[in-house]
Coordinates of C-alpha atoms in Angstrom, one line a residue:
M1 CA 68.7 -83.1 -14.8
Q2 CA 72.0 -84.7 -13.8
Q3 CA 73.7 -82.8 -16.5
I4 CA 72.3 -79.4 -15.3
W5 CA 73.4 -80.1 -11.7
E6 CA 76.9 -81.0 -12.9
D7 CA 77.1 -77.8 -14.9
H8 CA 75.7 -75.4 -12.2
K9 CA 76.5 -77.1 -8.9
A10 CA 79.1 -74.5 -8.1
T11 CA 76.6 -71.7 -8.7
V12 CA 73.9 -73.4 -6.6
A13 CA 76.4 -74.0 -3.8
A14 CA 77.4 -70.3 -4.0
L15 CA 73.8 -69.2 -3.9
G16 CA 73.1 -71.5 -0.9
L17 CA 76.1 -70.1 1.0
A18 CA 75.0 -66.5 0.1
V19 CA 71.5 -67.2 1.5
V20 CA 72.9 -68.7 4.7
A21 CA 75.3 -65.8 5.1
F22 CA 72.4 -63.3 4.5
M23 CA 70.2 -65.0 7.1
L24 CA 73.0 -65.0 9.6
S25 CA 74.1 -61.4 9.1
A26 CA 70.9 -59.5 8.3
F27 CA 68.6 -58.3 11.0
V28 CA 65.7 -55.8 11.2
V29 CA 65.5 -53.0 13.7
P30 CA 61.9 -51.7 14.3
E31 CA 61.2 -48.1 15.3
E32 CA 60.5 -48.9 18.9
E33 CA 63.9 -50.5 19.4
Q34 CA 67.5 -49.4 19.5
V35 CA 70.4 -51.7 19.0
V36 CA 74.0 -51.9 20.2
I37 CA 76.4 -54.1 18.3
V38 CA 78.7 -55.9 20.6
R39 CA 81.9 -57.5 19.3
T40 CA 84.1 -59.5 21.7
G41 CA 82.3 -58.0 24.6
E42 CA 82.8 -54.4 23.5
P43 CA 80.1 -52.1 22.0
V44 CA 81.2 -51.2 18.4
G45 CA 78.1 -49.6 17.0
T46 CA 74.6 -48.4 17.6
I47 CA 71.4 -48.3 15.5
N48 CA 68.3 -46.1 15.9
T49 CA 69.7 -44.5 19.1
P50 CA 68.8 -40.8 19.9
S51 CA 72.3 -39.6 19.0
G52 CA 73.1 -42.2 16.3
N53 CA 73.1 -41.8 12.5
L54 CA 71.8 -45.2 11.6
K55 CA 68.0 -45.4 11.6
A56 CA 65.6 -48.3 12.0
G57 CA 65.4 -50.8 9.1
L58 CA 67.5 -53.6 7.6
H59 CA 71.1 -53.9 8.8
F60 CA 73.9 -56.4 8.7
R61 CA 76.5 -57.8 11.2
W62 CA 79.4 -60.1 11.1
P63 CA 78.0 -63.6 11.7
F64 CA 79.3 -65.4 14.8
I65 CA 81.3 -62.3 15.7
D66 CA 78.9 -59.5 16.4
K67 CA 76.1 -59.8 18.9
V68 CA 72.9 -57.7 18.5
V69 CA 71.6 -56.3 21.8
R70 CA 68.1 -55.0 21.4
I71 CA 66.9 -52.3 23.8
E72 CA 63.4 -50.9 24.2
K73 CA 63.2 -47.3 23.1
R74 CA 59.8 -46.6 24.7
L75 CA 59.1 -45.8 28.4
L76 CA 59.8 -48.7 30.8
D77 CA 58.2 -49.3 34.2
L78 CA 60.0 -49.8 37.4
E79 CA 57.5 -51.1 40.0
M80 CA 58.0 -51.1 43.8
S81 CA 55.9 -53.6 45.8
D82 CA 54.5 -52.8 49.2
E83 CA 57.3 -51.5 51.4
E84 CA 57.0 -50.4 55.0
V85 CA 58.3 -46.9 55.5
L86 CA 58.6 -44.9 58.7
S87 CA 57.3 -41.4 58.4
N88 CA 58.6 -38.3 60.3
D89 CA 55.7 -38.6 62.8
Q90 CA 56.7 -42.3 63.5
Q91 CA 53.8 -43.8 61.5
R92 CA 54.6 -47.1 59.8
L93 CA 53.3 -46.7 56.2
L94 CA 52.7 -49.2 53.5
V95 CA 53.9 -47.5 50.3
N96 CA 53.5 -48.8 46.7
A97 CA 55.2 -46.8 44.0
Y98 CA 56.4 -47.0 40.5
A99 CA 58.8 -45.1 38.2
R100 CA 58.9 -44.7 34.5
F101 CA 62.2 -44.4 32.7
R102 CA 63.7 -44.7 29.2
I103 CA 67.2 -45.7 28.0
T104 CA 68.9 -42.6 26.6
D105 CA 72.5 -44.0 26.4
P106 CA 72.3 -47.6 25.3
V107 CA 76.1 -48.1 25.2
T108 CA 76.5 -47.1 28.8
M109 CA 73.5 -49.3 29.7
V110 CA 75.1 -52.3 28.0
E111 CA 78.4 -51.6 29.6
R112 CA 77.0 -51.0 33.1
A113 CA 73.9 -53.1 33.4
G114 CA 73.9 -55.4 30.3
S115 CA 70.1 -55.2 29.7
T116 CA 67.0 -53.3 30.7
D117 CA 66.3 -55.9 33.4
G118 CA 69.8 -55.2 34.8
V119 CA 68.8 -51.5 34.9
R120 CA 65.6 -52.4 36.8
N121 CA 67.6 -54.5 39.3
A122 CA 70.0 -51.7 39.8
L123 CA 67.3 -49.0 40.2
Q124 CA 64.9 -51.0 42.4
P125 CA 66.9 -50.6 45.7
I126 CA 67.7 -47.0 44.8
L127 CA 64.0 -46.2 44.4
N128 CA 63.3 -47.8 47.8
S129 CA 66.1 -45.9 49.4
V130 CA 65.3 -42.4 48.1
L131 CA 61.6 -43.0 48.8
R132 CA 62.3 -44.0 52.4
Q133 CA 64.6 -40.9 52.8
E134 CA 62.0 -38.5 51.4
L135 CA 59.0 -39.9 53.2
G136 CA 61.1 -40.1 56.4
R137 CA 61.3 -36.3 56.4
R138 CA 57.5 -35.8 56.1
T139 CA 54.5 -36.7 58.2
F140 CA 51.7 -39.0 57.1
Q141 CA 49.3 -36.1 57.0
A142 CA 51.6 -34.2 54.7
M143 CA 51.5 -37.1 52.2
L144 CA 47.7 -36.5 51.9
T145 CA 48.2 -32.9 50.8
A146 CA 49.8 -31.1 48.0
E147 CA 53.2 -31.6 49.7
R148 CA 53.1 -35.1 48.3
G149 CA 53.9 -33.6 44.8
D150 CA 57.0 -31.9 46.2
A151 CA 58.2 -35.2 47.8
L152 CA 57.7 -37.1 44.5
A153 CA 59.6 -34.5 42.6
N154 CA 62.6 -34.9 45.0
V155 CA 62.4 -38.6 44.6
R156 CA 62.4 -38.4 40.8
T157 CA 65.4 -36.0 40.9
N158 CA 67.4 -38.2 43.2
L159 CA 66.5 -41.4 41.3
D160 CA 67.3 -39.8 37.9
R161 CA 70.7 -38.7 39.2
Q162 CA 71.5 -42.3 40.1
A163 CA 69.9 -43.7 36.9
R164 CA 72.2 -41.6 34.6
Q165 CA 75.1 -43.9 35.4
Y166 CA 73.2 -46.7 33.8
G167 CA 72.3 -44.8 30.7
A168 CA 68.7 -44.3 31.8
E169 CA 66.5 -41.2 32.4
V170 CA 63.7 -41.2 35.0
V171 CA 60.8 -39.2 33.7
D172 CA 58.2 -39.9 36.4
V173 CA 57.7 -41.3 39.9
K174 CA 54.2 -41.9 41.3
I175 CA 52.9 -43.3 44.6
T176 CA 50.0 -45.6 43.9
R177 CA 49.2 -46.3 47.5
T178 CA 50.1 -44.9 50.9
D179 CA 48.3 -46.7 53.7
L180 CA 48.8 -47.4 57.3
P181 CA 49.2 -51.1 58.2
E182 CA 46.0 -52.9 59.3
A183 CA 46.3 -52.5 63.1
P184 CA 47.4 -48.8 63.2
L185 CA 44.8 -48.2 60.4
Q186 CA 42.0 -49.5 62.6
S187 CA 43.3 -47.4 65.5
A188 CA 43.4 -44.4 63.2
F189 CA 39.8 -45.0 62.1
R190 CA 38.6 -45.2 65.7
R191 CA 40.4 -42.0 66.5
M192 CA 38.9 -40.3 63.5
E193 CA 35.4 -41.7 64.4
S194 CA 35.8 -40.4 68.0
D195 CA 37.0 -37.0 66.7
R196 CA 34.0 -36.7 64.4
E197 CA 31.5 -37.7 67.1
R198 CA 33.1 -35.1 69.5
E199 CA 32.9 -32.5 66.7
A200 CA 29.2 -33.4 66.1
R201 CA 28.4 -33.0 69.8
T202 CA 30.1 -29.6 69.9
I203 CA 28.2 -28.5 66.8
R204 CA 24.9 -29.7 68.2
A205 CA 25.6 -28.0 71.6
Q206 CA 26.4 -24.7 69.8
G207 CA 23.2 -25.1 67.7
A208 CA 21.1 -25.6 70.8
R209 CA 22.7 -22.6 72.4
D210 CA 22.1 -20.4 69.4
A211 CA 18.5 -21.7 69.2
R212 CA 17.9 -20.6 72.8
I213 CA 19.5 -17.2 72.2
I214 CA 17.3 -16.7 69.1
R215 CA 14.2 -17.9 70.9
A216 CA 14.9 -15.6 73.8
E217 CA 15.5 -12.6 71.5
A218 CA 12.3 -13.4 69.6
D219 CA 10.3 -13.6 72.9
A220 CA 11.9 -10.3 74.0
E221 CA 11.0 -8.7 70.7
A222 CA 7.5 -10.1 70.9
A223 CA 7.1 -8.7 74.4
R224 CA 8.4 -5.4 73.2
I225 CA 5.9 -5.3 70.4
Y226 CA 3.1 -6.3 72.8
A227 CA 4.1 -3.6 75.2
E228 CA 4.2 -1.0 72.4
S229 CA 0.8 -2.1 71.0
F230 CA -0.6 -1.9 74.5
G231 CA 0.7 1.6 74.9
K232 CA -0.9 2.7 71.6
D233 CA -4.2 0.9 71.8
A234 CA -4.9 -0.9 75.0
G235 CA -8.3 -2.2 73.7
F236 CA -6.7 -3.8 70.7
Y237 CA -4.0 -5.4 72.8
D238 CA -6.6 -6.8 75.2
F239 CA -8.6 -8.2 72.2
Y240 CA -5.5 -9.7 70.7
R241 CA -4.4 -11.4 73.9
A242 CA -7.9 -12.7 74.4
M243 CA -7.9 -14.3 71.0
Q244 CA -4.6 -15.9 71.7
S245 CA -6.0 -17.2 74.9
Y246 CA -9.1 -18.6 73.3
D247 CA -7.0 -20.3 70.6
A248 CA -4.8 -21.9 73.1
T249 CA -7.7 -23.1 75.2
F250 CA -10.2 -24.3 72.6
A251 CA -8.0 -25.5 69.8
P252 CA -8.8 -29.2 69.0
G253 CA -5.2 -30.2 69.1
N254 CA -4.6 -28.6 72.5
G255 CA -4.8 -31.2 75.2
N256 CA -7.5 -33.8 75.1
A257 CA -9.8 -33.0 72.2
E258 CA -12.6 -35.0 73.7
S259 CA -12.8 -32.8 76.8
N260 CA -15.7 -30.3 77.1
I261 CA -15.5 -26.9 78.8
I262 CA -18.8 -25.6 80.1
L263 CA -18.9 -21.9 80.9
S264 CA -21.6 -19.5 81.9
P265 CA -22.5 -17.1 79.1
D266 CA -21.8 -14.2 81.4
N267 CA -18.4 -15.6 82.4
E268 CA -15.8 -13.0 82.4
Y269 CA -13.5 -15.1 80.3
L270 CA -15.9 -14.8 77.3
R271 CA -16.4 -11.1 77.5
Q272 CA -14.8 -10.6 74.1
F273 CA -17.5 -12.7 72.6
R274 CA -20.0 -10.6 74.2
G275 CA -18.6 -7.4 72.7
R276 CA -16.3 -6.6 75.7
R277 CA -19.3 -5.8 77.9

C-alpha cells in the first residue's frame, strides 16, 4: 500500500486538485434563472439571458475571481402596503396595490440595483408616487367604475418607464383594495343608508299615487259600464246592483257574522227575491 502511494502520490494529488478546482469553478444555471458573471466589480458575461447566447446548464468560472449573480427569470412581485391617498374629491383612501415585473436586462440591473431586492427597493417609492398622482386626478366614485382600468394602465406605463433604468419591465399593476378609512367609511355608510331610505320613501309614495290613479280610473270605468248597462237594460242593471247590495249586506265576513237581520217578507229591499214584484 505504501509502495502504491509512493508511486502515485503525484497523480492522486493532481486528481485532488482537479476535483477541488472543478468544485470551485463549476456551477449549474437552471432554466428559471439568469446569471451575470461579475469580475472585479464589472459584469463580464451573462448566461441564460433573453439576448444571450449561453443557455442554462453546466458552466464554469474563474475561482476566487468571478462572482456569480443569480437573477430570477420569472415574474416578480412588488407589493405596496396600505397607503393613504387623497382623491380628487378630497376623499382619503386606503389603497393596497401590487405590481408584477421581470428582469429583462440583467447587466443593467446588476450595475444599477445590484439585486432584485434592490430593484424592489427602488421601485417601491416610484409605485407609491405614480399611484398617488394618478388617483389624485380621479374621484373615489371613478375608482369603482371602468375608469379604474384606465388609471391602472397609466400607472403601469409610468412605472414601467422608471423601471427600465433598472433593467426591469413592469407587466401589470393591480389595486387589491380601495377603501375609505374607518371614520369616513362609517359616515359614507350612513349617507348611503339615508339615501336608500329616502329613495324607498319616494318609490312608495309614487306607488301609492299610481295605485290611487289606477283605482280612480277603474272606478270611473266601472261607473261608465254601469251607466251603459243601465241605458241598455235598466231591469238587468237594477237586478245586478241589488245582488251586489245583498252580497255586501248578508255576506258572513261582512261586519259581525253573529248579527241577525229580520225583515218583513214584503220589505221593499227584498223585492228581487220576490221576483221584482
